[in-house]
Short mmCIF file of C-alpha atoms in Angstrom, two decimals:
data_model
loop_
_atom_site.label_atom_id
_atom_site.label_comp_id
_atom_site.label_asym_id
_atom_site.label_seq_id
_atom_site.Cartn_x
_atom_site.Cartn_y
_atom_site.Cartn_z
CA UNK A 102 -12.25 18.94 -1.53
CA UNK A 103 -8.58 17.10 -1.23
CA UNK A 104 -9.76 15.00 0.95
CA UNK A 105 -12.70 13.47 -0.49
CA UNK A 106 -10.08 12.69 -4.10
CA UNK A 107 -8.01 11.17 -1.90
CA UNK A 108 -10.20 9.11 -0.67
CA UNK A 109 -11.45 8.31 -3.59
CA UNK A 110 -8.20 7.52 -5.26
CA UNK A 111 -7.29 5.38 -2.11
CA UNK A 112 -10.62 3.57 -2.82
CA UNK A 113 -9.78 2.68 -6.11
CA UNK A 114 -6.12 2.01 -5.03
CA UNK A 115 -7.74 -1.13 -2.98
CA UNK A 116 -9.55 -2.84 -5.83
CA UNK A 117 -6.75 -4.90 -6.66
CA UNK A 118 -3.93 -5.50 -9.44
CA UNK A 119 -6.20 -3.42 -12.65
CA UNK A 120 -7.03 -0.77 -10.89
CA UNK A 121 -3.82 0.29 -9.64
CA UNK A 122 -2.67 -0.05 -13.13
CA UNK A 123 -5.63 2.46 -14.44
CA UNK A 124 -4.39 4.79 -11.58
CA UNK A 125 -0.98 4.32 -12.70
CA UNK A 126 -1.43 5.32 -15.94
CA UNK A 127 -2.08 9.09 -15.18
CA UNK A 128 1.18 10.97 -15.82
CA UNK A 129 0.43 13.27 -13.13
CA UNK A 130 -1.13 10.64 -10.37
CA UNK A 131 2.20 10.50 -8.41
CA UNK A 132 2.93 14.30 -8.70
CA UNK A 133 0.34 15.28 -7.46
CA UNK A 134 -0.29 12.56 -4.50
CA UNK A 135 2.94 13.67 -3.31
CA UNK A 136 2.45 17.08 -3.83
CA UNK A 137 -0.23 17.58 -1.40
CA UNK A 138 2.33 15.79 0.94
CA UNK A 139 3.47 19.54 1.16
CA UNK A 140 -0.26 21.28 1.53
CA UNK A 141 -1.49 19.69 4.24
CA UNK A 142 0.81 19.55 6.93
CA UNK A 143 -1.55 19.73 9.60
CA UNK A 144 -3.16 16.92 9.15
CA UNK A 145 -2.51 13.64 9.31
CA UNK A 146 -5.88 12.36 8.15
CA UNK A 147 -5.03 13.28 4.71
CA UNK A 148 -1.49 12.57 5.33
CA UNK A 149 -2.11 9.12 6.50
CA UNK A 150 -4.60 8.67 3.68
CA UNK A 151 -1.67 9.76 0.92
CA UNK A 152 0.42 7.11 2.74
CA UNK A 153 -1.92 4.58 2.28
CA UNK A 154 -2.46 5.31 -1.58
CA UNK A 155 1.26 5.58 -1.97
CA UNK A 156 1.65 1.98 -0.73
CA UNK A 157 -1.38 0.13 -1.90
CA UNK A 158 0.18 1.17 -5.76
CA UNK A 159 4.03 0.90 -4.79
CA UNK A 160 3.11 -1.96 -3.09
CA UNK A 161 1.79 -3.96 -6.15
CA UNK A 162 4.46 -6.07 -7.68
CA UNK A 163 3.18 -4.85 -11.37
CA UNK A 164 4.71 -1.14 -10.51
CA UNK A 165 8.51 -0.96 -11.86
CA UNK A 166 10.89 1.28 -9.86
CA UNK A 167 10.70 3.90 -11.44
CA UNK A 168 7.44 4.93 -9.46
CA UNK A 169 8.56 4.40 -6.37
CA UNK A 170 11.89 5.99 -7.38
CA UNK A 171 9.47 9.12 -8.65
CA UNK A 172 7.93 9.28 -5.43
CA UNK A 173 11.12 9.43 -3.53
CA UNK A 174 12.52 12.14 -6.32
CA UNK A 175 9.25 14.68 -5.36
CA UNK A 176 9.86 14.75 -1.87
CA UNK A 177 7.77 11.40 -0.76
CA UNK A 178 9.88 10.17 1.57
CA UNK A 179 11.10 13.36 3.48
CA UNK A 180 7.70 14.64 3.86
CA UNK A 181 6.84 11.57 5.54
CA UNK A 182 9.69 10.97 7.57
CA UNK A 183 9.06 14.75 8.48
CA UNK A 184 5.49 13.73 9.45
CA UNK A 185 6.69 10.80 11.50
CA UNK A 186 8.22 13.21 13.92
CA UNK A 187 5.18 15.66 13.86
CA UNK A 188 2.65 13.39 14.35
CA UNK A 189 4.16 10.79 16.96
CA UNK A 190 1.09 10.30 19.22
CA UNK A 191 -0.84 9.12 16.23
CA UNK A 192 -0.24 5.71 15.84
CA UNK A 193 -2.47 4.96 12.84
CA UNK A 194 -0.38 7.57 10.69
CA UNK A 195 2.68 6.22 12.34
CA UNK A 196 1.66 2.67 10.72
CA UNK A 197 0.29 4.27 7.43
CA UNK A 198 3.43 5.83 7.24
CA UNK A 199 5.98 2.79 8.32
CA UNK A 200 4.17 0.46 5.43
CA UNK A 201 4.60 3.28 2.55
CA UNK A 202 8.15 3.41 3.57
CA UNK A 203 8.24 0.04 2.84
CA UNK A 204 6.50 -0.51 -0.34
CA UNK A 205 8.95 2.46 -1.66
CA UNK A 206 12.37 1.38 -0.51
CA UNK A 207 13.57 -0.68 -3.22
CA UNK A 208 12.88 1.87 -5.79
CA UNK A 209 14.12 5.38 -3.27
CA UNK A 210 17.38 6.83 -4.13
CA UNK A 211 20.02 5.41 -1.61
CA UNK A 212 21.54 8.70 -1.10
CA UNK A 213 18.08 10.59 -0.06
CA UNK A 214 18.00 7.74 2.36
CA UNK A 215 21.35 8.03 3.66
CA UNK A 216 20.61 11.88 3.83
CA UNK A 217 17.25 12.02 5.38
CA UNK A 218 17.97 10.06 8.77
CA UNK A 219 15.37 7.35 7.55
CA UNK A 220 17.02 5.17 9.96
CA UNK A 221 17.50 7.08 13.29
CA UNK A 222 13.86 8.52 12.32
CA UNK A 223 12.57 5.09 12.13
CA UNK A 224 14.00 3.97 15.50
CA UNK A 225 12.97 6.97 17.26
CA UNK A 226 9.45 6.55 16.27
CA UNK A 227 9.82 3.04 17.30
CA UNK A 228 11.57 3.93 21.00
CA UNK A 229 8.98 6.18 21.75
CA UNK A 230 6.34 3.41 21.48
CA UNK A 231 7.42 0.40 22.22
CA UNK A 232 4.34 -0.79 24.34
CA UNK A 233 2.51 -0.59 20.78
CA UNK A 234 2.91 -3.86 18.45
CA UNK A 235 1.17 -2.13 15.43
CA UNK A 236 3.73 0.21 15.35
CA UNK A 237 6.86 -2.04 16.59
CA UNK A 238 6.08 -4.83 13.93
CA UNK A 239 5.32 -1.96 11.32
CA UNK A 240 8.43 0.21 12.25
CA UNK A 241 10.52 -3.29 11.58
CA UNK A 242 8.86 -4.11 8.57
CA UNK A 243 10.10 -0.83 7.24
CA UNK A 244 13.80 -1.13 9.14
CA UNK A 245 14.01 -4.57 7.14
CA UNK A 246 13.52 -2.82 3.62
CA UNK A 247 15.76 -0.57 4.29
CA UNK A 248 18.09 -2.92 5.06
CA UNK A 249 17.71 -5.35 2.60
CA UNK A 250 18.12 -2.11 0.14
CA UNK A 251 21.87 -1.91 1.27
CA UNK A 252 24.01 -3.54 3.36
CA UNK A 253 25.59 -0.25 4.92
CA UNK A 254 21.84 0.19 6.44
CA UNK A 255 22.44 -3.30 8.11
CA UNK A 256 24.97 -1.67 9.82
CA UNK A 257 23.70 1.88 10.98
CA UNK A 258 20.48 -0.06 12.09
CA UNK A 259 22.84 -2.23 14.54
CA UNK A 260 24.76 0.57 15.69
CA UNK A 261 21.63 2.81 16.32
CA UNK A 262 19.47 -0.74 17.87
#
């Protein structure tokens, strides 16, 4: 049943600036987007899927911080760094994944990020494929967000390049 409200939420999540806003405007939408993060660990169909609702409404410029921070603050952005390293032959999650980290960053706590190994998670994804330029130009996108969020990520990204 998850996955077909998913879906549909991720269908309404691509209609565009009003939607997102309707969507946005249920208390619980984030809470409990994220908190499937945690039921479904097995699959990254519905994982990818959350990732991909995640950044069509972080990604729209009309969302304030404070959702992305909320998304960080219920786990968000572990759960899919954790999912990163469980599901590393599966490039489409690994690209689902890389953009939502993107569309979050400027609203995640800094310390979560500093805690969670975002970066050396990030690269290691990356290293392991680096024939793939989905993934590669993704993978950057995401490095680049993080390091425009502070410049001590500049820094662990060139140490760990």
């Amino acid at each position: 049943f998850f996955e077909v409200a998913i879906n549909f939420i991720l269908d309404i999540s691509r209609k565009g600036y009003k939607s997102i806003l309707v969507l946005a405007e249920h208390e619980s939408l984030i809470e409990i987007v994220v908190g499937n993060m945690f039921k479904y660990p097995e699959s990254s169909s519905i994982q990818g899927t959350i990732c991909n609702v995640i950044s069509n409404i972080a990604s729209n410029s009309a969302m304030d911080n404070g959702i992305r921070a909320e998304i960080c603050s219920l786990g968000g952005v572990n759960q899919m760094l954790l999912y990163l390293e469980n599901f590393l032959d599966d490039r489409l999650f690994i690209g689902r994944a890389f953009a939502s980290l993107s569309a979050i960053m400027s609203g995640a706590d800094v310390q979560v990020l500093h805690g969670n190994g975002a970066i050396s998670c990030i690269m290691s994804v990356m290293s392991s494929h680096t024939d793939d330029v989905y993934v590669q130009i993704k993978g950057t996108a995401a490095l680049w967000y993080l390091a425009a969020r502070e410049d001590d990520f500049k820094h662990k990204i060139v140490q760990n390049g």
